[in-house]
Short mmCIF file of C-alpha atoms and ligand atoms in Angstrom, two decimals:
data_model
loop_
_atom_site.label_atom_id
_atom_site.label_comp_id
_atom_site.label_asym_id
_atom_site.label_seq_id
_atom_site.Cartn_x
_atom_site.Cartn_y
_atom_site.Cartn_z
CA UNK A 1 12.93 -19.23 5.75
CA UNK A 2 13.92 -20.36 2.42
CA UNK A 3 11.59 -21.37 0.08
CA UNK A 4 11.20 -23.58 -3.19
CA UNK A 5 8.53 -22.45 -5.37
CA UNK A 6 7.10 -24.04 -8.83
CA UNK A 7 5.24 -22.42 -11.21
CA UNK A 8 3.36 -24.05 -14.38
CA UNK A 9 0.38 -22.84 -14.97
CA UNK A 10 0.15 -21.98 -18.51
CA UNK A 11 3.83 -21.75 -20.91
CA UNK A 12 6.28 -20.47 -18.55
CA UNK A 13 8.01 -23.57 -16.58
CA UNK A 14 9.45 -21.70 -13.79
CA UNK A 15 11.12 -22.71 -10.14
CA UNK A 16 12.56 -20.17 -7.29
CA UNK A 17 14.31 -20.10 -4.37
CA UNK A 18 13.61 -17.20 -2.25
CA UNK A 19 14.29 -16.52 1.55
CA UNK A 20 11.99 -14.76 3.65
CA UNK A 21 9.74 -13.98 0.75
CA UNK A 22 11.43 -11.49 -0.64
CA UNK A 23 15.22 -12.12 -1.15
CA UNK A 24 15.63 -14.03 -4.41
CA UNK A 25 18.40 -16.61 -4.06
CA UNK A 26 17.83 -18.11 -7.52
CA UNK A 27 14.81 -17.36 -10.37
CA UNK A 28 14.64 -19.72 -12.74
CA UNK A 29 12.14 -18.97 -16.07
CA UNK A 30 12.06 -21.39 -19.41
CA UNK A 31 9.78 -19.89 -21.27
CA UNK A 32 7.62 -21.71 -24.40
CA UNK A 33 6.81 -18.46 -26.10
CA UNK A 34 9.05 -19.65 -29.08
CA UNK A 35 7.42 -23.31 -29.39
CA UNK A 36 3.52 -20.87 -29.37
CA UNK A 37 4.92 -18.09 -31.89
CA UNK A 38 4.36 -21.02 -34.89
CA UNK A 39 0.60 -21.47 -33.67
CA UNK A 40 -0.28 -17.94 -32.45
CA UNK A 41 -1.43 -19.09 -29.15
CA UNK A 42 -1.09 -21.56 -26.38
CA UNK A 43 -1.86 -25.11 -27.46
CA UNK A 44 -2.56 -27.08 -23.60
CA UNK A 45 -1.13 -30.55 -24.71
CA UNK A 46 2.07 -29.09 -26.17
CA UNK A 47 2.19 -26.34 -23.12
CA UNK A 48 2.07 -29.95 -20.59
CA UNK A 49 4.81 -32.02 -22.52
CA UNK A 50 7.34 -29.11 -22.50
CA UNK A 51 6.53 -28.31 -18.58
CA UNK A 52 7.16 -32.48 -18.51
CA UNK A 53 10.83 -31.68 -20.54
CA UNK A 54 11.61 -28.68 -18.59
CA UNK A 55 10.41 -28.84 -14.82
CA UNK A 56 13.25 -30.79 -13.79
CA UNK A 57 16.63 -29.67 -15.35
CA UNK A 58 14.78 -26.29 -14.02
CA UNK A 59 14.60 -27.40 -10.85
CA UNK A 60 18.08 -28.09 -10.68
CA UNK A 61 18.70 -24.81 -12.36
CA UNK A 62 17.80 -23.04 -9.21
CA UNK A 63 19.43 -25.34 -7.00
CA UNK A 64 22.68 -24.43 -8.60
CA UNK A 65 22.34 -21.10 -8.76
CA UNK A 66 21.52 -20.52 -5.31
CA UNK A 67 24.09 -23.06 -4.36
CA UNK A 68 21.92 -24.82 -1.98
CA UNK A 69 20.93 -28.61 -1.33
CA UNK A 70 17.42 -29.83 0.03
CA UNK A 71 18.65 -29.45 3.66
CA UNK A 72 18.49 -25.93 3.14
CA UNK A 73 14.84 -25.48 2.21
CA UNK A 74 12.30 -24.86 4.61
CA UNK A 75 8.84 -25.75 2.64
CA UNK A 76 8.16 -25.93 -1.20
CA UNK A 77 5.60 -24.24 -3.09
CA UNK A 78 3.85 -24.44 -6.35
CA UNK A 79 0.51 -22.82 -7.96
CA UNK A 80 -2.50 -25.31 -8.17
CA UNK A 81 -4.79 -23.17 -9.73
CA UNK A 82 -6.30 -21.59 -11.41
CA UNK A 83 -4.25 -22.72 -14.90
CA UNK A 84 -4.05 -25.26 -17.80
CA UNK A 85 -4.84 -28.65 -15.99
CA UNK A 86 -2.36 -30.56 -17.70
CA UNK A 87 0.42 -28.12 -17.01
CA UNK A 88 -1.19 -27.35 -13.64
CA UNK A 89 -0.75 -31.15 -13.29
CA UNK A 90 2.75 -31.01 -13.98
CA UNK A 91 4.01 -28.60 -11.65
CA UNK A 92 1.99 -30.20 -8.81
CA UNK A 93 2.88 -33.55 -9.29
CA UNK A 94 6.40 -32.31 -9.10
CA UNK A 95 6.05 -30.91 -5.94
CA UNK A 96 4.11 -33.11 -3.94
CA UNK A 97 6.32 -36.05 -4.83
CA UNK A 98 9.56 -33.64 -3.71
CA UNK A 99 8.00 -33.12 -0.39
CA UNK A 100 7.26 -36.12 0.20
CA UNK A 101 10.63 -37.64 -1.03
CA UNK A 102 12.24 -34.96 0.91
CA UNK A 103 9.46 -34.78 3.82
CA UNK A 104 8.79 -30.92 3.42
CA UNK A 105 5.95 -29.10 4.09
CA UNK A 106 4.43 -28.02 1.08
CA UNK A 107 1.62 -24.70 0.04
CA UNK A 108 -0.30 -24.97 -2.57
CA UNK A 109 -1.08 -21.56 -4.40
CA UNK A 110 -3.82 -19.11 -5.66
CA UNK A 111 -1.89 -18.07 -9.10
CA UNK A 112 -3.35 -14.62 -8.69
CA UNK A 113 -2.04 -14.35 -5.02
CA UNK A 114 1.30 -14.82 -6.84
CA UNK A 115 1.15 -12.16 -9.26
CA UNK A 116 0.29 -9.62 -6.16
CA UNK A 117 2.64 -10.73 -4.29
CA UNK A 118 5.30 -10.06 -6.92
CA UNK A 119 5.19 -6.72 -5.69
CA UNK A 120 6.98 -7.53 -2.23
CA UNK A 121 10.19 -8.98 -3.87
CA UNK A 122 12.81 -7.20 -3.47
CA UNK A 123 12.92 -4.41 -1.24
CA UNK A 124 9.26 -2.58 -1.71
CA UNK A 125 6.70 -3.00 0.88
CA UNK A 126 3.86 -2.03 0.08
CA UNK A 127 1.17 -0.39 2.69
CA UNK A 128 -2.22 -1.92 3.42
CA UNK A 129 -5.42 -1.22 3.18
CA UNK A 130 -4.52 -1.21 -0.41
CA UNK A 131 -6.22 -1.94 -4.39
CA UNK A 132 -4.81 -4.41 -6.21
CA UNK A 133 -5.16 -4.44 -9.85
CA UNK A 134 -4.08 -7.79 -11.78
CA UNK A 135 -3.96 -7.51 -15.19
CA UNK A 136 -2.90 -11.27 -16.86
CA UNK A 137 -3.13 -13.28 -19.89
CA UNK A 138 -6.54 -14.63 -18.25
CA UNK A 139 -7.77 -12.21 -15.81
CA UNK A 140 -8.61 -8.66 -14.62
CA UNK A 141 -9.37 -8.11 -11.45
CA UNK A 142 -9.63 -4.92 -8.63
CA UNK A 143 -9.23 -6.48 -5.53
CA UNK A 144 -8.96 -4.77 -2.02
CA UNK A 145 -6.57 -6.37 0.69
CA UNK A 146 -6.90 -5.17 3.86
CA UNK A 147 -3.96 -7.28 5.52
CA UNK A 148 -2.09 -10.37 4.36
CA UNK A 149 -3.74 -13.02 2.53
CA UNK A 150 -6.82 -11.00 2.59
CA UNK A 151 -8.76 -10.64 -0.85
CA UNK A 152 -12.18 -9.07 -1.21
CA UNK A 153 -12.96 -9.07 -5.27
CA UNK A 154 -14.11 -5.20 -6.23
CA UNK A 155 -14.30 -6.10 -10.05
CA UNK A 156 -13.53 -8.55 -12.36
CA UNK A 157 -14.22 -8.76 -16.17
CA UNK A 158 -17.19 -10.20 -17.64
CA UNK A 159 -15.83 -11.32 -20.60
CA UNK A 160 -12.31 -11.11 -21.62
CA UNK A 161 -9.50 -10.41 -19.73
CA UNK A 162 -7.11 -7.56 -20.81
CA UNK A 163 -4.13 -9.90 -21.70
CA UNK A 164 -6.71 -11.83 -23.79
CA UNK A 165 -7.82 -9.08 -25.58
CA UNK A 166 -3.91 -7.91 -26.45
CA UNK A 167 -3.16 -10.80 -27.43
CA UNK A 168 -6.74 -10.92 -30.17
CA UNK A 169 -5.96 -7.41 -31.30
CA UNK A 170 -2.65 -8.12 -32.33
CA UNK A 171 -4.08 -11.24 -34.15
CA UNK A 172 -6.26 -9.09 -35.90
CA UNK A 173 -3.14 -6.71 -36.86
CA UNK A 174 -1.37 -9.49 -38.00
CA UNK A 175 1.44 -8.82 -34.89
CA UNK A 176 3.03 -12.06 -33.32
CA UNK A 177 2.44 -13.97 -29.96
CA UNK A 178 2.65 -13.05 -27.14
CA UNK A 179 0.12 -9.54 -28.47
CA UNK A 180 1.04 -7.22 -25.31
CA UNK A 181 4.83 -7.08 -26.09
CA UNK A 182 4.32 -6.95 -30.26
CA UNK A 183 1.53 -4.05 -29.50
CA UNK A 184 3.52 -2.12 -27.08
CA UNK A 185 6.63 -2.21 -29.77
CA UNK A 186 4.39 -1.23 -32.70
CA UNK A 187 2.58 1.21 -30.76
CA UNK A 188 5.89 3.38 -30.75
CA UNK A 189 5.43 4.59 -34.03
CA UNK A 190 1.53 5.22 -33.94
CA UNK A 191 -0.74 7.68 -33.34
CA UNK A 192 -3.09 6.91 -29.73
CA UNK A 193 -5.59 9.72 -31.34
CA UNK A 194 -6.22 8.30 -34.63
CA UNK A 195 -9.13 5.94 -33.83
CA UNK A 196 -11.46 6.67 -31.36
CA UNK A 197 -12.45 3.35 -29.80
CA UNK A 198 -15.10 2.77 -27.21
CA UNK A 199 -14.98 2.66 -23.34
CA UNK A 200 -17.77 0.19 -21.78
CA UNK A 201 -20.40 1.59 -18.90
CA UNK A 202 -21.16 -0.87 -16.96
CA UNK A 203 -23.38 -1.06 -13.68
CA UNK A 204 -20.63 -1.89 -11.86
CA UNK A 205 -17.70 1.00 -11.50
CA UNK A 206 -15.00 -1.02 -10.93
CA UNK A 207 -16.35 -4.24 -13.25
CA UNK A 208 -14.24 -4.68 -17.10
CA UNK A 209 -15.22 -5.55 -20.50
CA UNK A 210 -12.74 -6.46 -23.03
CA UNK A 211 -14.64 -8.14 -25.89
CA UNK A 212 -16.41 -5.32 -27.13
CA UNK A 213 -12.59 -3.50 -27.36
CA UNK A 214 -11.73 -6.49 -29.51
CA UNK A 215 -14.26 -6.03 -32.23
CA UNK A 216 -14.30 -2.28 -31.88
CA UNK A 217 -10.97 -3.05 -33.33
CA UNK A 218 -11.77 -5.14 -36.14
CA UNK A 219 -14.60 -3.24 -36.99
CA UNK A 220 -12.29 -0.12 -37.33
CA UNK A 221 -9.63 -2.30 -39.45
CA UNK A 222 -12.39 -3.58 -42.20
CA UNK A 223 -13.82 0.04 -42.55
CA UNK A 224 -10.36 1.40 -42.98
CA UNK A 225 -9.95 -0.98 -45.52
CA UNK A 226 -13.17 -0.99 -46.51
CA UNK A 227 -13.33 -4.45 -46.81
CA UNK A 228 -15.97 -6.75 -44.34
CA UNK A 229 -13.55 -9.72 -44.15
CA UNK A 230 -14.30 -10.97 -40.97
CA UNK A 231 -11.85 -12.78 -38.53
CA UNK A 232 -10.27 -14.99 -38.35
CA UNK A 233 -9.17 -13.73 -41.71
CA UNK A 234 -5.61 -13.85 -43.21
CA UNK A 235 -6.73 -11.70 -45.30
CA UNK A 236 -7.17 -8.81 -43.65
CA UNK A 237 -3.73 -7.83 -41.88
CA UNK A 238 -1.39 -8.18 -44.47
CA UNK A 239 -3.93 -5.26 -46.28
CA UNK A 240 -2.59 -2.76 -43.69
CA UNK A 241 0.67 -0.61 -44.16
CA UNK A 242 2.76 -0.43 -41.13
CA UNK A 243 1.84 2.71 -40.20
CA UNK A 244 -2.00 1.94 -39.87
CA UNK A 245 -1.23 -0.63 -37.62
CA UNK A 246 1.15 0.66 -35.19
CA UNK A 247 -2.06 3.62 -35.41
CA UNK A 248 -4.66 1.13 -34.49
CA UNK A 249 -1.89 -0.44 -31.95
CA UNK A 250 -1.19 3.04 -30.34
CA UNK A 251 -5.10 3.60 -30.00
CA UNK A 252 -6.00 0.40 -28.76
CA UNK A 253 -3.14 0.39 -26.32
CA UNK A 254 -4.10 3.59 -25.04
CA UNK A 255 -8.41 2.69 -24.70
CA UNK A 256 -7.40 -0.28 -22.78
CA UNK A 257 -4.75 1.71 -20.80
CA UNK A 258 -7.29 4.27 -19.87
CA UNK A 259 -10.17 1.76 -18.89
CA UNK A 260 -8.01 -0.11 -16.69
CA UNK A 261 -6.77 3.18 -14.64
CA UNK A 262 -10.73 4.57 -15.22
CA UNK A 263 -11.88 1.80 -12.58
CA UNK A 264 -8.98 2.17 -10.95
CA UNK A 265 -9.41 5.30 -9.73
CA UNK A 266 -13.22 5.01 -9.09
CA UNK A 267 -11.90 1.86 -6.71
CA UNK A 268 -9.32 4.55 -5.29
CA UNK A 269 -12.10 7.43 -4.66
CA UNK A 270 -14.92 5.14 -3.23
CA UNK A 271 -12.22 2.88 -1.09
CA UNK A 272 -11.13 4.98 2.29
CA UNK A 273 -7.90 5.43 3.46
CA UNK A 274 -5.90 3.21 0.45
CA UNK A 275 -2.19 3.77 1.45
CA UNK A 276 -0.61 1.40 -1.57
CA UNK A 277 -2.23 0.71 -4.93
CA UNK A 278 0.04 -2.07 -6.86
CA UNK A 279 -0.41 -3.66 -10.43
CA UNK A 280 0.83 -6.94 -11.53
CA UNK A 281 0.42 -9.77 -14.33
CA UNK A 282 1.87 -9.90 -17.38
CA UNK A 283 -0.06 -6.59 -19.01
CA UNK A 284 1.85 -4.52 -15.92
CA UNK A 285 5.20 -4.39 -17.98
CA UNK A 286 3.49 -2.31 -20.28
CA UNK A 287 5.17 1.28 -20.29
CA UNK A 288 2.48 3.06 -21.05
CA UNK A 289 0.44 1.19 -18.28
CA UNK A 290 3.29 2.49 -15.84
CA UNK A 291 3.95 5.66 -16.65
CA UNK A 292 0.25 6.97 -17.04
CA UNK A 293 -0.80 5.01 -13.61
CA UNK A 294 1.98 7.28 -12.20
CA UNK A 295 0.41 10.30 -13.42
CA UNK A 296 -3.14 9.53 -12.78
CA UNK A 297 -2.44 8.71 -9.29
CA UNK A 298 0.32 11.59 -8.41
CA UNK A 299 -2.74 13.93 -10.09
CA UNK A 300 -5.11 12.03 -7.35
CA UNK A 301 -2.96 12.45 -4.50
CA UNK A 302 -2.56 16.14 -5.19
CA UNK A 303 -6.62 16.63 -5.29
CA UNK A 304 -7.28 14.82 -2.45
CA UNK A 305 -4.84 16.55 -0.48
CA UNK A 306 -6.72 19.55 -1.51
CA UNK A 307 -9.82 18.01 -0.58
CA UNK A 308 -10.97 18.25 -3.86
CA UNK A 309 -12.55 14.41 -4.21
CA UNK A 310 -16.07 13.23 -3.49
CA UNK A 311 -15.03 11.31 -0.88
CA UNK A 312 -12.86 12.94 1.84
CA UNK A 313 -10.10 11.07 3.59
CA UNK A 314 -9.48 11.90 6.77
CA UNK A 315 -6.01 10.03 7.46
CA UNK A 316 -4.71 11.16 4.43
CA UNK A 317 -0.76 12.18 4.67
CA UNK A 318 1.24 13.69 2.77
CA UNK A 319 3.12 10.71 0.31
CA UNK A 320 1.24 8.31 1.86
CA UNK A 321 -0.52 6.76 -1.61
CA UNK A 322 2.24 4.87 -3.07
CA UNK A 323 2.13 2.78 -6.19
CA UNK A 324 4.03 -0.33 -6.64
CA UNK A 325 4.55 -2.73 -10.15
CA UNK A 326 6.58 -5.47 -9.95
CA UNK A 327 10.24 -5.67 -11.40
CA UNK A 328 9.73 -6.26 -15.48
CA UNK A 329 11.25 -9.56 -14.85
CA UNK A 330 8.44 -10.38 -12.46
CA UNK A 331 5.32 -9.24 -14.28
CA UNK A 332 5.10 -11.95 -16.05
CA UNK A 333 4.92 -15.63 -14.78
CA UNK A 334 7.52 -17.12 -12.74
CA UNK A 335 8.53 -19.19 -9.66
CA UNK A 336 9.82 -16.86 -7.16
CA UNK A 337 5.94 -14.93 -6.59
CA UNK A 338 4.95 -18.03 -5.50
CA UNK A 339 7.52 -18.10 -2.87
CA UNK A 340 6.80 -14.51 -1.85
CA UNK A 341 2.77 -15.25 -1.70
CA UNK A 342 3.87 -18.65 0.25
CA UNK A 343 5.67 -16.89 2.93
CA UNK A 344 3.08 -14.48 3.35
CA UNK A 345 0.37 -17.35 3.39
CA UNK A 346 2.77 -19.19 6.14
CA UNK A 347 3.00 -16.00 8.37
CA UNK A 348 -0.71 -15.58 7.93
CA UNK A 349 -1.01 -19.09 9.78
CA UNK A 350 -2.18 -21.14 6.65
CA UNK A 351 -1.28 -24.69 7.13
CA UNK A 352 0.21 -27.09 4.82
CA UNK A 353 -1.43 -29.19 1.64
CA UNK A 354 -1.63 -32.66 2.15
CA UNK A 355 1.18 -33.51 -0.25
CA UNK A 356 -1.06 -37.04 -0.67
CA UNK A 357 -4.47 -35.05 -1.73
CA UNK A 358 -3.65 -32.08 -3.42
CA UNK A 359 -6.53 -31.27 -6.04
CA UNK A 360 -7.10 -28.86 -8.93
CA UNK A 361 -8.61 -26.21 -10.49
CA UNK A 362 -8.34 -25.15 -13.49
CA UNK A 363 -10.59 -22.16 -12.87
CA UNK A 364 -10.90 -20.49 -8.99
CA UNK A 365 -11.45 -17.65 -7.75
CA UNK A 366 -9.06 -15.97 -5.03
CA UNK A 367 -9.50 -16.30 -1.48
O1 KG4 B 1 0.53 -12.96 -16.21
P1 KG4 B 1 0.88 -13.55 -17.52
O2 KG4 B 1 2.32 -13.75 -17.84
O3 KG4 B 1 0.18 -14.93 -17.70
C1 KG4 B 1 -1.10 -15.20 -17.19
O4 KG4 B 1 -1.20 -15.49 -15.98
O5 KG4 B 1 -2.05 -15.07 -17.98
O6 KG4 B 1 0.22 -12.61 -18.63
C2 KG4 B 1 0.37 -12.84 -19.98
C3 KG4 B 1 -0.27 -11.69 -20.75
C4 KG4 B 1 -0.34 -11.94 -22.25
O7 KG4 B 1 -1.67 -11.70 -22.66
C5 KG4 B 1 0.63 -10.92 -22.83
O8 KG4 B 1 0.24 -10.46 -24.13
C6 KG4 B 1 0.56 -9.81 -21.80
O9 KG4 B 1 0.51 -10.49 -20.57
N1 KG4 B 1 1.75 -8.93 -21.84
C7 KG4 B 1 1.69 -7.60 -22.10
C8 KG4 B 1 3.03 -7.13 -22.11
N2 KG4 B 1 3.86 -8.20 -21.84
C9 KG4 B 1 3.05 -9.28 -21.67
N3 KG4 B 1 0.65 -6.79 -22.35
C10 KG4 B 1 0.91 -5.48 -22.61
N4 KG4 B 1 2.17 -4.96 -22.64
C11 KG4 B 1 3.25 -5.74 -22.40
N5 KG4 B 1 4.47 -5.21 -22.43
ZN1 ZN B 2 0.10 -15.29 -14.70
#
């Protein structure tokens, strides 16, 4: 079953063809990241008129490269929520009038479905029951999946989302858009020890808080400085030498790194019999995100086996815990997870959107 997917829901203006959810014939991604590097953020209106610019020639794009014509698709996909309405609006006004034009079935799709299902691209398959952990420019969320296109929500943030809270630090450090990328590059000169930065309690295990990170942060910066310039300040940054901030990038990176896998593996004790754990959204190409989720769950494994954990597991075989990220290329937004999660969606026995009555939502929660 081959599959057109659409993706614009925030800067990325994206379109895939994949077969069988998991083969990618062509993966198209036009990014805007240069257009929001000016204005340090996302600005909606200019995010819709470049997805208006882009969505077609993109479009095409993938046509050509998988060197396929309409007759060859089998249903079309695109995200409807949650997003940036008016590039939401975009990419869904696309797609219904294709299918209708071209009389295809067409799926609309949870954007956070996506992400997860960015992990079955390719060749990996992961194992259920299993935790997911999204971390994206706009959410953070444990969720447990017991089968396909089943979501229960374990923990979500209350505030910010991790993403969101890269992206403010490196504000703060005076580092450019998009913050994950520019922290994880100045991060590779910097001490993760040299500023101790909180980790939030909260009555929840598995629940996040990012904000409090954030002005950790800045509270750390104006008492290094010793100046109480408060933000937003272009002032403060350009006070720092190079080697204080790739410091306070190293130790924020780290905090945040260690929260994340902190619920992670409370999820991963309290949960029985989790054979797959996978990560995804754009914060998952962070290195120090992979590699330390590696170790904290190889560690795991091993004390489980030896029946060291709280919670015994009785079905527990050897290897079975494996954890999946998506390819880099895949982390972050693009076209061909929404084929993936379609396909899964399909299989699941999900019907088709009513190409004439497809509404939005620019905030939703997954189901
Ligand atoms: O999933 P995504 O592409 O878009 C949303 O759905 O929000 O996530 C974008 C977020 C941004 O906050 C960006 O700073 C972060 O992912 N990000 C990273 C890295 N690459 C992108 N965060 C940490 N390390 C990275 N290497
Ligand atoms: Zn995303």
């Amino acid at each position: 079953m081959n599959i057109l997917a659409i993706e614009s829901s925030c800067d990325e203006t994206a379109a895939a063809i994949v077969k069988d959810g998991s083969e990618i014939l062509s993966n198209v991604v036009v990014s805007q990241i240069d257009i929001f590097k000016a204005y340090g953020g996302v600005i909606p209106e200019v995010a819709a008129r470049s997805h208006l610019e882009a969505i077609m020639p993109v479009i095409r794009q993938a046509f050509a490269e998988a060197e396929l014509t309409w007759d060859d698709i089998d249903a079309i996909a695109v995200t409807h929520t949650p997003g940036l309405l008016g590039s939401l609006l975009i990419g869904t006004l696309t797609a219904r009038t294709l299918a209708i034009l071209h009389n295809k079935p067409l799926y609309a799709v949870h954007h956070l479905k996506s992400h997860i299902y960015a992990c079955w691209l390719g060749n990996a398959v992961p194992n259920f029951p299993l935790l997911a952990l999204i971390v994206s420019g706009g959410h953070t969320q444990i969720i447990y999946m017991k089968k396909h296109n089943d979501f229960k929500i374990i923990g979500t943030t209350r505030d910010d989302a991790v993403g969101e809270c890269y992206d403010k630090v490196a504000k703060i450090l005076g580092l450019p858009y998009p913050g994950g990328p520019s922290i994880a590059k100045a991060a590779e000169h910097g001490n993760p020890e040299k500023y101790h930065l909180p980790h939030p309690k909260l009555d929840n295990p598995y629940d996040f808080s990012f904000s409090g990170l954030k002005t950790a942060v800045l509270r750390a910066v104006q008492k290094e400085l010793g100046k109480p310039i408060s933000f937003p300040s272009h002032e403060l940054a350009p006070l720092l030498s190079e080697q204080q901030i790739a410091d306070f990038a190293a130790s924020f990176q780290k905090t945040a790194t260690d929260i994340l896998l902190e619920n992670l593996q409370s999820a991963y004790q309290n949960y029985q019999n989790i054979n797959s754990i996978v990560i995804a959204g754009g914060v998952s190409a962070n290195t120090m995100l992979r590699e330390k989720t590696f170790k904290v769950f190889s560690e795991e494994y091993k004390r489980s086996a030896a029946g060291v954990r709280s919670t015994p597991r009785v079905t527990l075989k050897e290897n079975t815990l494996k954890v999946f990220f998506p390819e880099r290329c895949f982390s972050g937004d693009n076209a061909a997870m929404v084929a993936a999660a379609a396909y899964h969606e399909i299989k699941s026995g999900v019907r088709p959107t009513d190409p004439y009555h497809l509404t939005l939502a620019p905030r939703s929660e997954i189901r």
